[in-house]
Short mmCIF file of C-alpha atoms in Angstrom, two decimals:
data_model
loop_
_atom_site.label_atom_id
_atom_site.label_comp_id
_atom_site.label_asym_id
_atom_site.label_seq_id
_atom_site.Cartn_x
_atom_site.Cartn_y
_atom_site.Cartn_z
CA MET E 114 52.14 -24.25 -15.65
CA HIS E 115 52.28 -27.18 -18.18
CA ASN E 116 55.83 -26.14 -19.51
CA LYS E 117 57.05 -25.08 -15.97
CA LEU E 118 56.20 -28.58 -14.75
CA LYS E 119 57.78 -30.30 -17.61
CA ALA E 120 60.96 -28.38 -16.99
CA ILE E 121 60.83 -29.31 -13.34
CA ILE E 122 60.30 -33.02 -13.75
CA SER E 123 62.94 -35.26 -15.70
CA LYS E 124 62.16 -37.28 -18.48
CA GLU E 125 62.73 -40.47 -16.32
CA GLN E 126 60.26 -39.31 -13.73
CA HIS E 127 57.70 -38.15 -16.39
CA ASN E 128 58.16 -41.98 -17.92
CA LEU E 129 57.54 -43.31 -14.25
CA ILE E 130 54.60 -41.12 -13.70
CA PHE E 131 52.59 -42.01 -16.80
CA LYS E 132 54.11 -45.77 -16.78
CA ASN E 133 50.59 -46.98 -14.72
CA ILE E 134 48.62 -44.82 -16.81
CA ARG E 135 49.73 -46.07 -20.05
CA LYS E 136 49.66 -49.26 -18.84
CA LYS E 137 45.70 -48.83 -17.89
CA GLY E 138 45.04 -47.22 -21.35
CA ASP E 139 46.60 -50.12 -23.27
CA LYS E 140 44.57 -52.81 -21.41
CA ILE E 141 41.30 -50.76 -21.87
CA THR E 142 42.35 -50.19 -25.60
CA SER E 143 42.77 -54.04 -26.15
CA TYR E 144 39.80 -55.14 -24.55
CA THR E 145 37.57 -52.29 -26.62
CA LEU E 146 39.43 -53.03 -30.04
CA LEU E 147 38.43 -56.94 -29.63
CA GLY E 148 35.20 -55.75 -28.66
CA TYR E 149 34.93 -53.48 -31.97
CA PHE E 150 36.09 -56.46 -33.88
CA ILE E 151 33.30 -58.76 -32.53
CA PHE E 152 30.78 -55.98 -33.13
CA GLY E 153 31.56 -56.18 -36.70
CA LEU E 154 31.27 -60.15 -36.74
CA CYS E 155 27.93 -59.37 -35.31
CA ILE E 156 26.68 -57.22 -38.02
CA ALA E 157 28.19 -58.93 -40.84
CA PRO E 158 25.19 -61.20 -41.50
CA ILE E 159 22.59 -58.17 -41.88
CA TYR E 160 24.29 -57.45 -45.37
CA ASN E 161 26.52 -59.92 -45.74
CA THR E 162 29.69 -58.05 -45.40
CA TRP E 163 31.86 -60.68 -43.96
CA ILE E 164 34.83 -60.06 -45.81
CA ILE E 165 34.64 -56.40 -44.77
CA GLY E 166 34.21 -57.36 -41.10
CA ILE E 167 37.05 -59.90 -41.03
CA GLY E 168 39.47 -58.35 -43.35
CA VAL E 169 39.38 -54.88 -42.09
CA GLY E 170 38.74 -55.66 -38.57
CA LEU E 171 42.01 -58.15 -38.73
CA LEU E 172 44.04 -55.48 -40.14
CA ASN E 173 42.94 -53.03 -37.66
CA LEU E 174 43.89 -55.56 -34.72
CA ILE E 175 47.14 -56.56 -36.60
CA SER E 176 48.18 -52.87 -37.04
CA TYR E 177 47.55 -52.21 -33.11
CA TYR E 178 49.28 -55.01 -31.66
CA THR E 179 52.13 -55.42 -34.33
CA SER E 180 53.20 -51.88 -33.22
CA LYS E 181 52.73 -52.66 -29.54
CA ILE E 182 54.96 -55.53 -29.66
CA LEU E 183 57.65 -54.30 -31.82
CA LEU E 184 58.00 -51.12 -29.97
CA PRO E 185 57.01 -51.69 -26.47
CA GLN E 186 58.64 -48.37 -25.15
CA SER E 187 57.22 -46.09 -27.70
CA THR E 188 53.60 -44.35 -27.74
CA LEU E 189 53.15 -45.65 -31.51
CA ASN E 190 50.44 -48.19 -30.61
CA GLN E 191 48.72 -45.35 -28.99
CA TYR E 192 48.41 -43.40 -32.01
CA VAL E 193 47.61 -46.55 -34.24
CA ALA E 194 44.78 -47.10 -31.94
CA SER E 195 43.40 -43.66 -32.56
CA ALA E 196 43.50 -44.50 -36.08
CA VAL E 197 42.23 -47.90 -35.97
CA TYR E 198 38.91 -46.38 -33.86
CA ALA E 199 38.16 -44.13 -36.84
CA VAL E 200 38.52 -46.94 -39.23
CA PHE E 201 36.49 -49.28 -37.48
CA MET E 202 33.56 -46.47 -37.40
CA ALA E 203 34.09 -46.40 -41.32
CA GLN E 204 33.71 -50.24 -41.23
CA PHE E 205 30.53 -50.24 -39.32
CA ILE E 206 29.18 -47.25 -41.32
CA TYR E 207 29.85 -49.33 -44.65
CA GLN E 208 28.60 -52.73 -43.23
CA MET E 209 25.33 -51.10 -41.96
CA HIS E 210 25.00 -49.27 -45.45
CA GLY E 211 25.17 -45.49 -43.82
CA LEU E 212 22.98 -46.17 -40.65
CA PHE E 213 23.52 -42.95 -38.79
CA GLU E 214 24.03 -44.31 -35.25
CA MET E 215 27.13 -46.11 -36.29
CA HIS E 216 28.94 -42.70 -36.54
CA PHE E 217 28.61 -42.77 -32.84
CA TRP E 218 31.36 -45.37 -32.31
CA VAL E 219 34.21 -42.86 -33.15
CA PHE E 220 32.63 -40.68 -30.26
CA ILE E 221 33.01 -43.65 -27.91
CA GLY E 222 36.58 -44.42 -29.37
CA CYS E 223 37.36 -40.47 -28.91
CA THR E 224 36.27 -40.69 -25.36
CA LEU E 225 38.37 -43.98 -24.52
CA LEU E 226 41.61 -41.88 -25.75
CA ILE E 227 40.96 -39.50 -22.81
CA VAL E 228 42.52 -42.34 -20.53
CA TYR E 229 45.90 -41.80 -21.91
CA GLN E 230 45.78 -38.13 -21.02
CA ASN E 231 47.53 -37.00 -24.50
CA TRP E 232 45.41 -34.78 -26.51
CA LYS E 233 47.53 -35.14 -29.54
CA LEU E 234 46.06 -38.73 -29.96
CA HIS E 235 42.77 -37.49 -31.28
CA LEU E 236 44.58 -36.10 -33.86
CA PRO E 237 44.65 -39.34 -36.17
CA LEU E 238 41.02 -40.18 -35.39
CA VAL E 239 39.96 -36.62 -36.41
CA SER E 240 42.10 -36.44 -39.67
CA ILE E 241 40.74 -40.19 -40.83
CA VAL E 242 37.10 -38.86 -39.79
CA ILE E 243 37.40 -35.75 -42.03
CA ILE E 244 38.91 -37.64 -44.96
CA HIS E 245 36.47 -40.24 -44.71
CA HIS E 246 33.16 -38.16 -44.16
CA GLY E 247 34.14 -35.72 -47.13
CA LEU E 248 35.53 -38.29 -49.51
CA PHE E 249 32.60 -41.04 -48.78
CA ALA E 250 29.98 -38.22 -48.56
CA TYR E 251 31.27 -36.77 -52.00
CA LEU E 252 31.26 -40.40 -53.62
CA GLN E 253 28.04 -41.33 -52.17
CA PHE E 254 26.02 -38.34 -53.45
CA THR E 255 27.86 -38.61 -56.70
CA GLY E 256 25.93 -41.49 -57.65
CA ASN E 257 28.48 -44.15 -56.57
CA GLU E 258 26.26 -47.20 -55.33
CA GLU E 259 28.89 -49.15 -53.65
CA ILE E 260 29.86 -46.42 -51.24
CA TYR E 261 27.64 -46.03 -48.18
CA PHE E 262 27.91 -42.87 -45.94
CA THR E 263 24.44 -42.31 -45.22
CA GLN E 264 21.22 -43.77 -45.55
CA LEU E 265 19.81 -40.36 -46.62
CA ASN E 266 19.19 -39.90 -50.36
CA PHE E 267 20.53 -36.26 -50.06
CA MET E 268 22.55 -34.17 -47.84
CA ASP E 269 22.85 -30.74 -48.23
CA LEU E 270 26.02 -28.61 -47.46
CA ASN E 271 24.69 -26.87 -44.29
CA THR E 272 23.60 -30.43 -42.76
CA PHE E 273 27.11 -31.71 -43.81
CA LEU E 274 29.02 -28.78 -42.07
CA ILE E 275 26.60 -28.93 -38.99
CA HIS E 276 27.35 -32.49 -38.70
CA ILE E 277 31.38 -31.88 -38.92
CA PHE E 278 31.11 -28.90 -36.44
CA LEU E 279 29.58 -30.87 -33.89
CA ALA E 280 31.95 -33.98 -34.45
CA ASN E 281 34.57 -31.55 -33.94
CA ILE E 282 33.20 -30.27 -30.83
CA ILE E 283 33.09 -33.52 -29.25
CA PHE E 284 36.76 -33.87 -30.48
CA LEU E 285 37.92 -30.65 -28.85
CA ILE E 286 36.13 -31.57 -25.52
CA CYS E 287 37.85 -34.88 -25.41
CA GLY E 288 41.14 -33.29 -26.28
CA TYR E 289 40.76 -30.57 -23.65
CA TRP E 290 39.95 -33.33 -21.11
CA SER E 291 43.08 -35.01 -21.80
CA PHE E 292 45.23 -32.19 -21.84
CA ASP E 293 43.62 -31.19 -18.48
CA ASN E 294 44.12 -34.44 -16.74
CA TYR E 295 47.75 -34.46 -18.14
CA ASN E 296 48.44 -31.14 -16.18
CA LYS E 297 46.60 -32.52 -12.93
CA THR E 298 48.66 -35.54 -12.99
CA LEU E 299 51.91 -33.48 -13.56
CA ALA E 300 50.86 -31.36 -10.73
CA MET E 301 49.96 -34.23 -8.19
CA ALA E 302 52.94 -35.92 -9.29
CA TYR E 303 55.18 -32.50 -8.72
CA GLN E 304 53.52 -32.47 -5.23
CA ASN E 305 54.18 -36.08 -4.74
CA ILE E 306 57.78 -35.70 -5.49
CA LYS E 307 58.23 -32.70 -3.22
CA ILE E 308 56.52 -34.53 -0.33
CA LYS E 309 58.73 -37.54 -1.11
CA ASN E 310 61.64 -35.03 -1.08
CA GLN E 311 60.46 -33.59 2.32
CA ARG E 312 60.04 -37.00 3.50
CA ASP E 313 63.39 -38.22 2.59
CA GLU E 314 64.86 -35.00 4.10
CA ILE E 315 63.03 -35.54 7.50
CA LEU E 316 64.07 -39.28 7.22
CA SER E 317 67.84 -38.23 6.64
CA LYS E 318 67.54 -35.60 9.39
CA SER E 319 65.88 -38.03 11.70
CA GLU E 320 68.62 -40.62 11.10
CA LYS E 321 71.27 -37.77 11.74
CA LEU E 322 69.30 -36.99 14.94
CA LYS E 323 69.28 -40.40 15.96
CA ASP E 324 73.19 -40.58 15.04
CA ALA E 325 73.57 -37.42 17.24
CA ASN E 326 71.25 -38.74 20.17
CA LYS E 327 73.41 -41.93 19.97
CA THR E 328 76.61 -39.77 20.00
CA VAL E 329 75.18 -37.94 22.92
CA GLN E 330 74.39 -40.74 24.77
CA GLN E 331 77.59 -42.59 24.32
CA THR E 332 79.13 -39.24 25.37
CA ASN E 333 76.90 -38.87 28.68
CA LEU E 334 77.64 -42.75 29.18
CA ASN E 335 81.35 -42.03 28.86
CA LEU E 336 81.15 -38.93 31.03
CA GLU E 337 79.30 -40.44 33.59
CA GLU E 338 81.86 -43.34 33.48
CA ILE E 339 84.47 -40.77 33.67
CA VAL E 340 82.79 -38.87 36.43
CA THR E 341 82.21 -42.19 38.35
CA LYS E 342 85.63 -43.06 38.17
CA ARG E 343 86.89 -39.66 39.02
CA THR E 344 84.52 -39.68 41.94
CA GLU E 345 86.07 -42.92 42.93
CA GLU E 346 89.54 -41.66 42.56
CA LEU E 347 88.70 -38.41 44.63
CA ILE E 348 87.15 -40.65 47.21
CA LEU E 349 90.22 -42.89 47.60
CA ALA E 350 92.56 -39.99 47.51
CA LYS E 351 90.48 -38.29 50.13
CA GLU E 352 90.52 -41.94 52.35
CA GLU E 353 94.17 -42.14 51.52
CA LEU E 354 94.90 -38.58 52.47
CA ASN E 355 92.72 -39.25 56.05
CA LEU E 356 94.69 -42.25 56.44
CA PHE E 357 98.13 -40.47 55.65
CA LEU E 358 96.99 -37.48 58.19
CA TYR E 359 95.73 -39.97 60.98
CA ARG E 360 98.93 -42.32 60.70
CA THR E 361 101.27 -39.57 60.31
CA SER E 362 100.30 -37.92 63.32
CA HIS E 363 100.13 -40.86 65.56
CA ASP E 364 103.65 -41.91 64.05
CA LEU E 365 105.10 -38.67 64.95
CA ARG E 366 103.34 -38.32 68.27
CA GLY E 367 105.30 -41.16 69.90
CA PRO E 368 108.72 -39.92 69.15
CA LEU E 369 107.53 -36.30 70.30
CA ALA E 370 106.30 -37.87 73.51
CA ARG E 371 109.71 -39.67 74.11
CA ILE E 372 111.39 -36.50 73.29
CA GLU E 373 109.28 -34.79 75.97
CA GLY E 374 110.08 -37.56 78.40
CA LEU E 375 113.67 -37.01 77.89
CA LEU E 376 113.25 -33.02 78.54
CA GLU E 377 111.57 -33.92 82.00
CA LEU E 378 114.20 -36.50 82.78
CA ALA E 379 116.87 -33.93 82.11
CA LYS E 380 114.91 -31.70 84.05
CA ILE E 381 114.84 -33.78 87.04
CA GLU E 382 118.25 -34.54 86.96
CA ASN E 383 119.21 -31.09 86.81
CA VAL E 384 121.03 -31.18 83.45
CA GLN E 385 121.63 -27.67 82.80
CA SER E 386 121.45 -26.37 79.04
CA VAL E 387 120.14 -23.27 77.66
CA TYR E 388 118.45 -25.26 74.79
CA TRP E 389 116.09 -27.19 76.82
CA ASN E 390 113.29 -24.83 77.23
CA GLU E 391 113.67 -24.01 73.45
CA CYS E 392 113.36 -27.81 72.48
CA ASN E 393 110.41 -28.14 74.82
CA THR E 394 108.75 -25.05 72.97
CA VAL E 395 109.33 -26.56 69.63
CA VAL E 396 108.20 -30.21 70.69
CA GLY E 397 105.20 -28.38 72.14
CA GLU E 398 104.15 -26.40 69.06
CA MET E 399 104.72 -29.92 66.89
CA ALA E 400 102.45 -31.56 69.44
CA LYS E 401 100.10 -29.12 68.85
CA THR E 402 100.04 -29.21 64.89
CA LEU E 403 99.96 -33.08 64.89
CA GLU E 404 96.87 -32.36 67.36
CA LYS E 405 95.19 -30.56 64.76
CA LEU E 406 95.76 -32.37 62.12
CA LEU E 407 94.25 -35.46 63.91
CA MET E 408 91.28 -33.18 64.45
CA ILE E 409 91.09 -32.47 60.66
CA SER E 410 91.08 -36.19 60.29
CA THR E 411 88.47 -36.86 62.80
CA ILE E 412 86.02 -34.46 60.87
CA SER E 413 86.90 -35.93 57.57
CA ASN E 414 86.17 -39.48 58.62
CA LYS E 415 82.65 -38.42 60.23
CA SER E 416 83.58 -40.76 63.10
CA SER E 417 81.38 -39.21 65.68
CA GLU E 418 77.76 -39.99 65.92
CA CYS E 419 74.80 -37.96 67.44
CA GLN E 420 74.90 -38.74 71.36
CA LEU E 421 73.19 -37.02 74.48
CA ILE E 422 75.37 -33.98 75.37
CA THR E 423 75.16 -31.96 78.63
CA PHE E 424 76.14 -28.48 79.36
CA GLU E 425 77.55 -29.60 82.27
CA LYS E 426 80.14 -31.72 80.55
CA LEU E 427 81.11 -29.37 78.09
CA LYS E 428 81.90 -27.06 80.75
CA ASP E 429 84.08 -29.38 82.60
CA PHE E 430 85.63 -30.10 79.14
CA VAL E 431 86.78 -26.35 78.39
CA THR E 432 87.71 -26.02 82.10
CA LYS E 433 89.88 -29.21 82.03
CA GLU E 434 91.26 -28.51 78.83
CA PHE E 435 92.54 -25.01 79.53
CA SER E 436 93.45 -25.16 83.14
CA HIS E 437 97.28 -24.89 82.74
CA TYR E 438 96.34 -21.44 81.04
CA ASP E 439 96.73 -18.22 82.86
CA ALA E 440 93.42 -17.08 81.17
CA ASN E 441 90.01 -16.26 82.73
CA ILE E 442 87.35 -18.52 81.19
CA ASN E 443 83.85 -18.05 82.03
CA PHE E 444 81.22 -20.57 80.68
CA GLN E 445 77.57 -19.65 80.96
CA TYR E 446 74.47 -21.79 79.98
CA GLN E 447 70.74 -21.76 80.62
CA THR E 448 69.46 -24.03 83.46
CA ASP E 449 65.91 -25.04 82.23
CA VAL E 450 67.28 -27.12 79.42
CA THR E 451 70.69 -28.63 79.91
CA THR E 452 70.60 -31.47 77.45
CA PHE E 453 70.68 -32.28 73.46
CA TYR E 454 71.69 -34.61 70.70
CA SER E 455 74.35 -33.85 68.63
CA LYS E 456 77.98 -35.06 67.66
CA PRO E 457 80.07 -34.47 70.84
CA THR E 458 83.41 -34.93 69.19
CA LEU E 459 82.74 -31.95 66.73
CA ILE E 460 81.00 -29.83 69.21
CA LYS E 461 84.23 -29.86 71.48
CA LEU E 462 86.45 -29.46 68.80
CA ILE E 463 84.74 -26.10 67.97
CA LEU E 464 84.85 -24.96 71.46
CA LYS E 465 88.40 -25.97 71.91
CA ALA E 466 89.46 -24.45 68.86
CA LEU E 467 87.76 -20.91 69.65
CA VAL E 468 88.92 -20.80 73.15
CA GLU E 469 92.61 -21.74 72.20
CA ASN E 470 92.24 -18.93 69.49
CA ALA E 471 91.04 -16.42 71.93
CA ILE E 472 94.06 -16.74 74.21
CA ILE E 473 96.48 -17.19 71.49
CA PHE E 474 95.67 -13.89 69.59
CA ASN E 475 95.80 -11.91 72.98
CA TYR E 476 98.24 -8.96 74.54
CA GLN E 477 97.18 -9.20 77.92
CA LYS E 478 95.66 -11.69 80.35
CA PRO E 479 92.99 -13.36 78.40
CA GLU E 480 89.13 -12.89 79.31
CA VAL E 481 87.08 -15.58 77.41
CA ASN E 482 83.46 -15.65 77.92
CA VAL E 483 81.51 -18.99 76.58
CA GLU E 484 77.71 -18.71 76.64
CA ILE E 485 75.80 -21.64 75.13
CA PHE E 486 71.79 -21.57 74.65
CA LEU E 487 69.15 -23.81 73.27
CA GLY E 488 66.33 -22.16 71.58
CA GLU E 489 62.86 -23.54 70.99
CA ASP E 490 63.27 -24.41 67.46
CA ASN E 491 66.04 -26.83 68.31
CA ILE E 492 69.00 -24.34 67.35
CA LEU E 493 71.86 -24.52 69.60
CA SER E 494 73.81 -21.00 69.89
CA ILE E 495 77.21 -20.85 70.87
CA TYR E 496 79.01 -17.06 71.83
CA VAL E 497 82.66 -17.14 72.30
CA THR E 498 84.00 -13.77 73.20
CA ASP E 499 87.49 -12.51 74.16
CA ASN E 500 89.25 -9.38 75.00
CA GLY E 501 92.05 -10.23 72.37
CA ILE E 502 93.87 -8.08 69.60
CA GLY E 503 91.03 -8.19 67.33
CA ILE E 504 91.08 -8.97 63.25
CA GLU E 505 91.35 -6.58 60.66
CA GLU E 506 88.83 -6.04 58.03
CA LYS E 507 91.04 -6.92 55.31
CA ASP E 508 91.91 -10.54 56.82
CA MET E 509 88.18 -11.37 57.47
CA SER E 510 87.67 -13.15 54.05
CA HIS E 511 90.64 -15.55 54.42
CA LEU E 512 89.89 -16.38 58.41
CA PHE E 513 88.82 -19.58 57.97
CA ASP E 514 91.64 -20.98 55.35
CA MET E 515 93.73 -23.55 56.47
CA PHE E 516 97.28 -22.29 57.75
CA PHE E 517 96.09 -18.64 57.35
CA LYS E 518 97.33 -16.46 60.28
CA ALA E 519 96.02 -12.90 60.83
CA SER E 520 98.98 -11.87 63.18
CA ASN E 521 102.49 -12.22 63.06
CA LYS E 522 102.24 -12.06 66.93
CA SER E 523 100.24 -15.36 66.75
CA LYS E 524 101.85 -18.60 68.31
CA GLY E 525 99.37 -21.11 66.51
CA ASN E 526 99.71 -22.92 63.28
CA GLY E 527 96.86 -21.37 61.17
CA LEU E 528 94.61 -24.62 61.71
CA GLY E 529 92.44 -23.55 64.61
CA LEU E 530 89.55 -21.67 62.73
CA PHE E 531 89.91 -23.89 59.56
CA ILE E 532 89.01 -27.11 62.03
CA VAL E 533 86.15 -24.48 63.33
CA LYS E 534 84.69 -24.31 59.80
CA GLN E 535 84.89 -27.49 58.97
CA ALA E 536 83.07 -28.76 62.06
CA ILE E 537 80.30 -26.44 61.97
CA LYS E 538 79.83 -27.24 58.34
CA GLU E 539 79.56 -31.06 59.05
CA LEU E 540 76.93 -30.12 61.64
CA ASN E 541 75.00 -28.00 59.01
CA GLY E 542 75.74 -24.98 61.02
CA GLU E 543 76.65 -21.22 60.51
CA ILE E 544 79.40 -18.91 61.90
CA ASP E 545 79.62 -15.39 62.43
CA VAL E 546 82.59 -13.28 63.30
CA ASN E 547 82.46 -9.46 64.77
CA SER E 548 85.68 -7.91 65.67
CA LYS E 549 87.43 -4.61 66.53
CA ILE E 550 90.75 -4.11 66.71
CA THR E 551 92.17 -3.95 70.39
CA LYS E 552 88.71 -4.51 71.70
CA GLY E 553 88.34 -7.86 70.92
CA THR E 554 86.44 -10.60 68.90
CA LYS E 555 82.89 -12.37 69.15
CA PHE E 556 82.36 -15.77 67.56
CA LYS E 557 78.52 -16.76 67.04
CA ILE E 558 77.72 -20.03 65.97
CA ILE E 559 74.53 -21.62 65.46
CA ILE E 560 73.85 -25.41 65.10
CA PRO E 561 70.49 -27.49 64.54
CA VAL E 562 70.45 -30.14 67.34
CA GLU E 563 67.96 -32.82 68.43
CA VAL E 564 65.60 -32.40 71.63
CA LYS E 565 63.44 -34.98 73.16
CA GLN E 566 59.70 -34.08 73.56
CA ASN E 567 59.98 -33.61 77.47
CA GLN E 568 62.81 -31.12 77.06
CA LEU E 569 60.46 -28.93 74.95
CA ASN E 570 57.95 -29.22 77.60
CA ASN E 571 60.40 -27.98 80.07
CA MET E 572 61.42 -25.13 77.90
CA SER E 573 57.63 -24.35 77.39
CA ALA E 574 56.96 -24.22 80.94
#
């Protein structure tokens, strides 16, 4: 785990991780070494060891601070501090003439080195302790009176070995704690690096997402502007088209009216020509086409508003409109409720186009039945039935297309049923067709309308 983490974490990252730990360790070491020096001065008067207290103590401090100042980026000062802790212990033992408790100072120094989280720092301290204990114990017990290791008169080998053994156990424990803390710091740093990388990745994706959202928003804004612009253009085009249809129809209707007048004058004056009837027929067809175009323009402009409509007026309209046709038109409607509210212009367009369509698509005398009923659910039902040629099944899907003619025999212009469909759509209604060849056709139209309350009461009575 240790080697794996070191391989993953770069040297620069490693130095950055332990920068604060080293800074903290240097601060603690600086204070404790000064404390050691002061302690040496405090015990100097006991046995008059001022020279040792000041001289050795200053050398220790100079060694540590010199290595720290000259090599600020190096860890040399940490190893020097380890050695200095052991030298201070030897100094205190000497100053106190072998007082056993002075040996504990090295354990204090060993414990303080854990803060650096480097087990190797204990090697200088252990080395000096072993050399000091072995050499000074030997010199003292060989009769050298100026050497102090212990206040005991004699220490056998077993006692010395146990002393060394227990000291090494403490050194090993401190070294293990340093190593364990080092690994935990690396593992924690690795997790922090992973979290930071994940956070950076999330932030990066978040920024990309924000940019994408901005792009989408801008695109949507552009699309809205485009749609709005296109809608305005379509509305304008529709208005222009409607205006074109309206004006063209009116502009052409004037000359056609004059042509019709001239033809009538020619008839009155008995001007004989085989072309008059043909001209009269063509003019009539053009007039009908223009009339249908005007109807389409009327539907598109939605100029018709809801008004009160009576069945009687609708009957009069149909009767008057087709009075000059050789056709039997039967108009039936209920008598209990005869009025409703809807758009009269569009209702009349529907009736006129369907009846006219029934008359045109015929090979015998037309029989047209128009039935109108008003249901209790405010639904107007209109049925237009004829005895015409009928409509083939293949033509049903195109029946309401503009300019579509289901029969070559038709004298119409293919706009009638298109007008019916558009008008019904404007009234939110529906249309259904049933037809049989040679038997005739039946159109069913349902349109929602408005009925006053008193009319509803009459229907229920």
